[in-house]
PDB file of N, CA and C in Angstrom:
ATOM      1  N   MET Q  16      63.366 104.409  92.505  1.00  0.00           N
ATOM      2  CA  MET Q  16      64.305 104.443  93.639  1.00  0.00           C
ATOM      3  C   MET Q  16      64.566 103.884  94.359  1.00  0.00           C
ATOM      4  N   GLU Q  17      64.719 102.509  93.970  1.00  0.00           N
ATOM      5  CA  GLU Q  17      65.765 101.459  95.053  1.00  0.00           C
ATOM      6  C   GLU Q  17      67.322 101.045  94.342  1.00  0.00           C
ATOM      7  N   ASN Q  18      66.774 101.228  92.624  1.00  0.00           N
ATOM      8  CA  ASN Q  18      67.759 100.657  92.112  1.00  0.00           C
ATOM      9  C   ASN Q  18      68.843 101.869  91.836  1.00  0.00           C
ATOM     10  N   ASN Q  19      68.471 103.271  92.143  1.00  0.00           N
ATOM     11  CA  ASN Q  19      69.693 103.947  92.524  1.00  0.00           C
ATOM     12  C   ASN Q  19      70.686 103.559  93.704  1.00  0.00           C
ATOM     13  N   GLU Q  20      69.994 103.422  94.858  1.00  0.00           N
ATOM     14  CA  GLU Q  20      70.606 103.909  95.903  1.00  0.00           C
ATOM     15  C   GLU Q  20      71.642 102.095  95.820  1.00  0.00           C
ATOM     16  N   GLU Q  21      71.169 100.813  94.930  1.00  0.00           N
ATOM     17  CA  GLU Q  21      72.038  99.660  95.046  1.00  0.00           C
ATOM     18  C   GLU Q  21      73.291 100.467  94.115  1.00  0.00           C
ATOM     19  N   ASN Q  22      73.108 101.379  93.167  1.00  0.00           N
ATOM     20  CA  ASN Q  22      74.255 102.148  92.080  1.00  0.00           C
ATOM     21  C   ASN Q  22      75.083 102.625  93.006  1.00  0.00           C
ATOM     22  N   LYS Q  23      75.428 103.383  94.256  1.00  0.00           N
ATOM     23  CA  LYS Q  23      75.996 104.254  95.160  1.00  0.00           C
ATOM     24  C   LYS Q  23      77.148 103.347  95.354  1.00  0.00           C
ATOM     25  N   GLY Q  24      77.099 102.452  95.867  1.00  0.00           N
ATOM     26  CA  GLY Q  24      77.991 101.607  96.599  1.00  0.00           C
ATOM     27  C   GLY Q  24      78.246 101.584  97.940  1.00  0.00           C
ATOM     28  N   PHE Q  25      79.228 101.150  98.498  1.00  0.00           N
ATOM     29  CA  PHE Q  25      80.095 101.124  99.628  1.00  0.00           C
ATOM     30  C   PHE Q  25      80.508 102.178  99.783  1.00  0.00           C
ATOM     31  N   GLN Q  26      80.665 103.388 101.176  1.00  0.00           N
ATOM     32  CA  GLN Q  26      81.071 104.540 101.237  1.00  0.00           C
ATOM     33  C   GLN Q  26      81.747 104.052 102.852  1.00  0.00           C
ATOM     34  N   PHE Q  27      82.916 104.326 102.803  1.00  0.00           N
ATOM     35  CA  PHE Q  27      83.264 104.637 104.138  1.00  0.00           C
ATOM     36  C   PHE Q  27      83.221 105.694 104.486  1.00  0.00           C
ATOM     37  N   ALA Q  28      83.547 105.848 106.537  1.00  0.00           N
ATOM     38  CA  ALA Q  28      83.246 106.784 106.643  1.00  0.00           C
ATOM     39  C   ALA Q  28      84.119 108.270 106.765  1.00  0.00           C
ATOM     40  N   PHE Q  29      85.544 107.542 106.710  1.00  0.00           N
ATOM     41  CA  PHE Q  29      86.281 108.364 106.460  1.00  0.00           C
ATOM     42  C   PHE Q  29      87.456 108.210 104.829  1.00  0.00           C
ATOM     43  N   SER Q  30      88.564 108.999 104.742  1.00  0.00           N
ATOM     44  CA  SER Q  30      88.852 108.282 103.450  1.00  0.00           C
ATOM     45  C   SER Q  30      90.528 108.208 103.687  1.00  0.00           C
ATOM     46  N   LYS Q  31      90.979 108.019 102.760  1.00  0.00           N
ATOM     47  CA  LYS Q  31      92.171 107.526 102.732  1.00  0.00           C
ATOM     48  C   LYS Q  31      93.193 108.788 103.741  1.00  0.00           C
ATOM     49  N   MET Q  32      93.200 110.174 103.516  1.00  0.00           N
ATOM     50  CA  MET Q  32      93.998 111.170 104.241  1.00  0.00           C
ATOM     51  C   MET Q  32      93.908 110.635 105.641  1.00  0.00           C
ATOM     52  N   ASN Q  33      92.790 110.748 106.388  1.00  0.00           N
ATOM     53  CA  ASN Q  33      91.739 110.549 107.973  1.00  0.00           C
ATOM     54  C   ASN Q  33      92.780 109.034 108.551  1.00  0.00           C
ATOM     55  N   TYR Q  34      92.814 108.389 107.698  1.00  0.00           N
ATOM     56  CA  TYR Q  34      93.267 107.227 108.825  1.00  0.00           C
ATOM     57  C   TYR Q  34      94.995 107.389 108.347  1.00  0.00           C
ATOM     58  N   ILE Q  35      95.119 108.425 107.650  1.00  0.00           N
ATOM     59  CA  ILE Q  35      96.797 108.992 107.296  1.00  0.00           C
ATOM     60  C   ILE Q  35      96.971 109.384 108.713  1.00  0.00           C
ATOM     61  N   LEU Q  36      96.527 110.412 108.691  1.00  0.00           N
ATOM     62  CA  LEU Q  36      96.183 111.374 109.988  1.00  0.00           C
ATOM     63  C   LEU Q  36      95.999 110.869 111.179  1.00  0.00           C
ATOM     64  N   MET Q  37      95.217 109.202 111.739  1.00  0.00           N
ATOM     65  CA  MET Q  37      95.273 109.046 112.632  1.00  0.00           C
ATOM     66  C   MET Q  37      96.005 107.974 113.151  1.00  0.00           C
ATOM     67  N   GLY Q  38      97.447 107.654 111.774  1.00  0.00           N
ATOM     68  CA  GLY Q  38      98.233 106.640 111.994  1.00  0.00           C
ATOM     69  C   GLY Q  38      99.342 107.748 112.629  1.00  0.00           C
ATOM     70  N   ILE Q  39      99.851 108.622 112.063  1.00  0.00           N
ATOM     71  CA  ILE Q  39     100.314 110.034 112.686  1.00  0.00           C
ATOM     72  C   ILE Q  39      99.925 110.312 114.254  1.00  0.00           C
ATOM     73  N   GLY Q  40      98.921 110.183 114.275  1.00  0.00           N
ATOM     74  CA  GLY Q  40      98.530 110.503 116.032  1.00  0.00           C
ATOM     75  C   GLY Q  40      98.627 109.488 116.810  1.00  0.00           C
ATOM     76  N   LEU Q  41      98.641 108.521 116.019  1.00  0.00           N
ATOM     77  CA  LEU Q  41      98.940 107.037 117.170  1.00  0.00           C
ATOM     78  C   LEU Q  41     100.578 106.901 117.610  1.00  0.00           C
ATOM     79  N   VAL Q  42     101.476 107.417 116.289  1.00  0.00           N
ATOM     80  CA  VAL Q  42     102.627 107.638 116.515  1.00  0.00           C
ATOM     81  C   VAL Q  42     102.954 108.684 117.909  1.00  0.00           C
ATOM     82  N   LEU Q  43     102.574 109.705 117.152  1.00  0.00           N
ATOM     83  CA  LEU Q  43     103.020 111.031 118.313  1.00  0.00           C
ATOM     84  C   LEU Q  43     102.917 110.249 119.664  1.00  0.00           C
ATOM     85  N   LEU Q  44     101.258 110.099 119.616  1.00  0.00           N
ATOM     86  CA  LEU Q  44     101.331 109.482 121.080  1.00  0.00           C
ATOM     87  C   LEU Q  44     102.298 108.196 121.469  1.00  0.00           C
ATOM     88  N   ALA Q  45     102.071 107.191 121.155  1.00  0.00           N
ATOM     89  CA  ALA Q  45     103.015 106.193 121.462  1.00  0.00           C
ATOM     90  C   ALA Q  45     104.154 106.771 121.466  1.00  0.00           C
ATOM     91  N   ILE Q  46     105.074 107.480 120.753  1.00  0.00           N
ATOM     92  CA  ILE Q  46     106.240 107.730 121.056  1.00  0.00           C
ATOM     93  C   ILE Q  46     106.147 109.060 122.473  1.00  0.00           C
ATOM     94  N   GLY Q  47     105.025 109.929 122.362  1.00  0.00           N
ATOM     95  CA  GLY Q  47     105.282 110.773 123.833  1.00  0.00           C
ATOM     96  C   GLY Q  47     105.147 109.681 125.224  1.00  0.00           C
ATOM     97  N   TYR Q  48     104.110 108.624 124.964  1.00  0.00           N
ATOM     98  CA  TYR Q  48     103.923 107.809 126.673  1.00  0.00           C
ATOM     99  C   TYR Q  48     105.354 106.988 126.627  1.00  0.00           C
ATOM    100  N   ILE Q  49     106.400 106.914 125.486  1.00  0.00           N
ATOM    101  CA  ILE Q  49     107.298 106.043 125.753  1.00  0.00           C
ATOM    102  C   ILE Q  49     108.431 106.901 126.444  1.00  0.00           C
ATOM    103  N   LEU Q  50     108.498 108.035 125.991  1.00  0.00           N
ATOM    104  CA  LEU Q  50     109.542 109.440 126.850  1.00  0.00           C
ATOM    105  C   LEU Q  50     108.725 109.337 127.833  1.00  0.00           C
ATOM    106  N   LEU Q  51     107.823 109.315 128.171  1.00  0.00           N
ATOM    107  CA  LEU Q  51     107.017 109.855 129.812  1.00  0.00           C
ATOM    108  C   LEU Q  51     107.907 108.784 130.389  1.00  0.00           C
ATOM    109  N   SER Q  52     107.871 107.252 129.947  1.00  0.00           N
ATOM    110  CA  SER Q  52     108.323 106.380 131.010  1.00  0.00           C
ATOM    111  C   SER Q  52     109.364 106.008 131.539  1.00  0.00           C
ATOM    112  N   GLY Q  53     109.808 105.108 132.655  1.00  0.00           N
ATOM    113  CA  GLY Q  53     110.587 105.395 133.452  1.00  0.00           C
ATOM    114  C   GLY Q  53     111.514 106.031 134.498  1.00  0.00           C
ATOM    115  N   GLY Q  54     112.637 106.539 134.957  1.00  0.00           N
ATOM    116  CA  GLY Q  54     112.711 107.471 135.627  1.00  0.00           C
ATOM    117  C   GLY Q  54     112.659 107.151 137.140  1.00  0.00           C
ATOM    118  N   GLY Q  55     112.169 105.878 137.293  1.00  0.00           N
ATOM    119  CA  GLY Q  55     112.283 105.232 138.288  1.00  0.00           C
ATOM    120  C   GLY Q  55     113.195 104.986 139.068  1.00  0.00           C
ATOM    121  N   SER Q  56     112.913 104.663 140.717  1.00  0.00           N
ATOM    122  CA  SER Q  56     114.676 104.241 141.328  1.00  0.00           C
ATOM    123  C   SER Q  56     114.285 102.855 141.926  1.00  0.00           C
ATOM    124  N   ASP Q  57     115.255 101.805 141.723  1.00  0.00           N
ATOM    125  CA  ASP Q  57     115.134 100.447 141.974  1.00  0.00           C
ATOM    126  C   ASP Q  57     114.990 100.223 143.493  1.00  0.00           C
ATOM    127  N   ASP Q  58     115.592 101.238 144.432  1.00  0.00           N
ATOM    128  CA  ASP Q  58     115.612 101.236 145.710  1.00  0.00           C
ATOM    129  C   ASP Q  58     114.815 102.238 145.855  1.00  0.00           C
ATOM    130  N   PRO Q  59     113.481 102.049 146.641  1.00  0.00           N
ATOM    131  CA  PRO Q  59     112.812 103.576 147.064  1.00  0.00           C
ATOM    132  C   PRO Q  59     113.624 104.163 148.269  1.00  0.00           C
ATOM    133  N   ASN Q  60     114.937 103.971 148.719  1.00  0.00           N
ATOM    134  CA  ASN Q  60     115.326 104.833 149.688  1.00  0.00           C
ATOM    135  C   ASN Q  60     115.876 105.476 149.159  1.00  0.00           C
ATOM    136  N   VAL Q  61     116.205 105.898 147.837  1.00  0.00           N
ATOM    137  CA  VAL Q  61     116.984 106.486 147.347  1.00  0.00           C
ATOM    138  C   VAL Q  61     116.860 107.073 145.807  1.00  0.00           C
ATOM    139  N   PHE Q  62     116.732 108.795 146.249  1.00  0.00           N
ATOM    140  CA  PHE Q  62     116.220 109.147 145.407  1.00  0.00           C
ATOM    141  C   PHE Q  62     116.822 109.859 143.774  1.00  0.00           C
ATOM    142  N   ASN Q  63     116.012 109.523 143.028  1.00  0.00           N
ATOM    143  CA  ASN Q  63     116.675 109.563 141.710  1.00  0.00           C
ATOM    144  C   ASN Q  63     116.483 110.896 140.920  1.00  0.00           C
ATOM    145  N   PRO Q  64     116.921 111.675 140.576  1.00  0.00           N
ATOM    146  CA  PRO Q  64     116.684 113.132 139.766  1.00  0.00           C
ATOM    147  C   PRO Q  64     116.171 113.020 138.967  1.00  0.00           C
ATOM    148  N   ALA Q  65     116.733 111.429 137.889  1.00  0.00           N
ATOM    149  CA  ALA Q  65     116.144 111.704 136.013  1.00  0.00           C
ATOM    150  C   ALA Q  65     114.715 111.646 136.294  1.00  0.00           C
ATOM    151  N   MET Q  66     113.643 111.388 137.342  1.00  0.00           N
ATOM    152  CA  MET Q  66     112.543 111.875 137.537  1.00  0.00           C
ATOM    153  C   MET Q  66     111.863 112.804 136.672  1.00  0.00           C
ATOM    154  N   PHE Q  67     112.843 113.965 136.760  1.00  0.00           N
ATOM    155  CA  PHE Q  67     112.247 115.445 137.170  1.00  0.00           C
ATOM    156  C   PHE Q  67     113.378 116.066 135.659  1.00  0.00           C
ATOM    157  N   ASP Q  68     113.206 115.140 134.966  1.00  0.00           N
ATOM    158  CA  ASP Q  68     114.498 115.963 133.665  1.00  0.00           C
ATOM    159  C   ASP Q  68     113.576 116.445 132.211  1.00  0.00           C
ATOM    160  N   THR Q  69     114.390 117.138 131.697  1.00  0.00           N
ATOM    161  CA  THR Q  69     113.205 117.962 130.431  1.00  0.00           C
ATOM    162  C   THR Q  69     112.558 116.748 129.589  1.00  0.00           C
ATOM    163  N   ARG Q  70     113.097 115.714 129.247  1.00  0.00           N
ATOM    164  CA  ARG Q  70     112.354 114.493 128.609  1.00  0.00           C
ATOM    165  C   ARG Q  70     110.957 114.482 128.894  1.00  0.00           C
ATOM    166  N   ARG Q  71     111.063 114.331 130.332  1.00  0.00           N
ATOM    167  CA  ARG Q  71     109.603 113.708 131.034  1.00  0.00           C
ATOM    168  C   ARG Q  71     108.723 115.085 131.789  1.00  0.00           C
ATOM    169  N   LEU Q  72     109.382 116.138 132.121  1.00  0.00           N
ATOM    170  CA  LEU Q  72     109.062 117.500 131.754  1.00  0.00           C
ATOM    171  C   LEU Q  72     108.064 118.164 130.633  1.00  0.00           C
ATOM    172  N   TYR Q  73     108.716 118.737 130.005  1.00  0.00           N
ATOM    173  CA  TYR Q  73     108.629 118.983 128.492  1.00  0.00           C
ATOM    174  C   TYR Q  73     108.012 118.432 127.161  1.00  0.00           C
ATOM    175  N   VAL Q  74     109.249 117.291 126.797  1.00  0.00           N
ATOM    176  CA  VAL Q  74     109.464 116.828 125.637  1.00  0.00           C
ATOM    177  C   VAL Q  74     108.042 115.582 125.662  1.00  0.00           C
ATOM    178  N   ALA Q  75     107.617 115.156 126.568  1.00  0.00           N
ATOM    179  CA  ALA Q  75     107.130 114.042 126.673  1.00  0.00           C
ATOM    180  C   ALA Q  75     105.425 114.407 126.158  1.00  0.00           C
ATOM    181  N   PRO Q  76     104.842 115.333 127.411  1.00  0.00           N
ATOM    182  CA  PRO Q  76     103.560 116.110 127.145  1.00  0.00           C
ATOM    183  C   PRO Q  76     103.350 117.010 126.386  1.00  0.00           C
ATOM    184  N   ILE Q  77     104.373 117.316 125.696  1.00  0.00           N
ATOM    185  CA  ILE Q  77     103.971 118.216 124.276  1.00  0.00           C
ATOM    186  C   ILE Q  77     103.142 116.685 123.381  1.00  0.00           C
ATOM    187  N   LEU Q  78     103.993 116.305 123.120  1.00  0.00           N
ATOM    188  CA  LEU Q  78     103.974 115.662 121.842  1.00  0.00           C
ATOM    189  C   LEU Q  78     102.766 114.158 122.235  1.00  0.00           C
ATOM    190  N   ILE Q  79     102.531 114.298 123.338  1.00  0.00           N
ATOM    191  CA  ILE Q  79     101.067 113.867 123.748  1.00  0.00           C
ATOM    192  C   ILE Q  79     100.127 114.573 123.436  1.00  0.00           C
ATOM    193  N   VAL Q  80      99.795 115.628 123.897  1.00  0.00           N
ATOM    194  CA  VAL Q  80      98.714 116.854 123.743  1.00  0.00           C
ATOM    195  C   VAL Q  80      98.639 116.975 122.400  1.00  0.00           C
ATOM    196  N   LEU Q  81     100.406 117.050 121.256  1.00  0.00           N
ATOM    197  CA  LEU Q  81     100.106 117.196 119.555  1.00  0.00           C
ATOM    198  C   LEU Q  81      99.697 116.034 119.131  1.00  0.00           C
ATOM    199  N   GLY Q  82      99.611 114.364 119.366  1.00  0.00           N
ATOM    200  CA  GLY Q  82      99.118 113.001 119.696  1.00  0.00           C
ATOM    201  C   GLY Q  82      97.524 113.547 118.914  1.00  0.00           C
ATOM    202  N   PHE Q  83      96.709 114.011 120.295  1.00  0.00           N
ATOM    203  CA  PHE Q  83      95.522 114.523 120.978  1.00  0.00           C
ATOM    204  C   PHE Q  83      95.423 115.165 119.567  1.00  0.00           C
ATOM    205  N   VAL Q  84      95.680 115.672 119.863  1.00  0.00           N
ATOM    206  CA  VAL Q  84      94.739 117.433 118.561  1.00  0.00           C
ATOM    207  C   VAL Q  84      95.241 116.020 117.350  1.00  0.00           C
ATOM    208  N   VAL Q  85      96.529 115.816 116.754  1.00  0.00           N
ATOM    209  CA  VAL Q  85      96.123 115.478 115.435  1.00  0.00           C
ATOM    210  C   VAL Q  85      95.041 114.272 115.204  1.00  0.00           C
ATOM    211  N   GLU Q  86      94.796 113.874 116.441  1.00  0.00           N
ATOM    212  CA  GLU Q  86      93.577 112.645 116.219  1.00  0.00           C
ATOM    213  C   GLU Q  86      92.042 113.177 116.254  1.00  0.00           C
ATOM    214  N   ILE Q  87      92.257 114.909 116.656  1.00  0.00           N
ATOM    215  CA  ILE Q  87      90.585 115.342 117.198  1.00  0.00           C
ATOM    216  C   ILE Q  87      91.082 116.021 115.163  1.00  0.00           C
ATOM    217  N   VAL Q  88      91.872 116.582 114.864  1.00  0.00           N
ATOM    218  CA  VAL Q  88      91.978 116.739 113.413  1.00  0.00           C
ATOM    219  C   VAL Q  88      91.529 115.477 112.471  1.00  0.00           C
ATOM    220  N   ALA Q  89      91.733 114.527 112.257  1.00  0.00           N
ATOM    221  CA  ALA Q  89      92.434 113.276 111.695  1.00  0.00           C
ATOM    222  C   ALA Q  89      90.635 112.941 111.512  1.00  0.00           C
ATOM    223  N   ILE Q  90      89.691 113.465 113.001  1.00  0.00           N
ATOM    224  CA  ILE Q  90      88.230 112.886 112.969  1.00  0.00           C
ATOM    225  C   ILE Q  90      87.211 113.843 112.358  1.00  0.00           C
ATOM    226  N   MET Q  91      87.809 115.218 112.248  1.00  0.00           N
ATOM    227  CA  MET Q  91      86.978 115.884 111.998  1.00  0.00           C
ATOM    228  C   MET Q  91      87.696 115.851 110.591  1.00  0.00           C
ATOM    229  N   TYR Q  92      88.532 116.083 109.747  1.00  0.00           N
ATOM    230  CA  TYR Q  92      88.876 116.530 108.350  1.00  0.00           C
ATOM    231  C   TYR Q  92      87.703 115.655 107.464  1.00  0.00           C
ATOM    232  N   LYS Q  93      87.351 116.437 106.470  1.00  0.00           N
ATOM    233  CA  LYS Q  93      86.468 116.488 105.382  1.00  0.00           C
ATOM    234  C   LYS Q  93      87.061 116.551 104.002  1.00  0.00           C
ATOM    235  N   LYS Q  94      87.456 115.579 103.234  1.00  0.00           N
ATOM    236  CA  LYS Q  94      88.221 116.342 101.940  1.00  0.00           C
ATOM    237  C   LYS Q  94      86.870 117.320 101.285  1.00  0.00           C
ATOM    238  N   LYS Q  95      87.269 118.810 100.459  1.00  0.00           N
ATOM    239  CA  LYS Q  95      86.246 119.431 100.508  1.00  0.00           C
ATOM    240  C   LYS Q  95      85.548 118.867  98.794  1.00  0.00           C
TER     241      LYS Q  95
END
């Protein structure tokens, strides 16, 4: 019984595809957070409308949510 357990070898919890998907998810998250940053004003008495542009209100949050979805899929993915 003990000999069979030694022959099985070491197995990782995730496969190569899981790690690839995790990397893609992390890249999406990083891009989303980078797009979300900025838009402030150097002078607090001056309003900067760049804070409310399409990139910060729509594109960045969508990329962040997609990044989290890809991360969840990467964790749950199991080869058949």
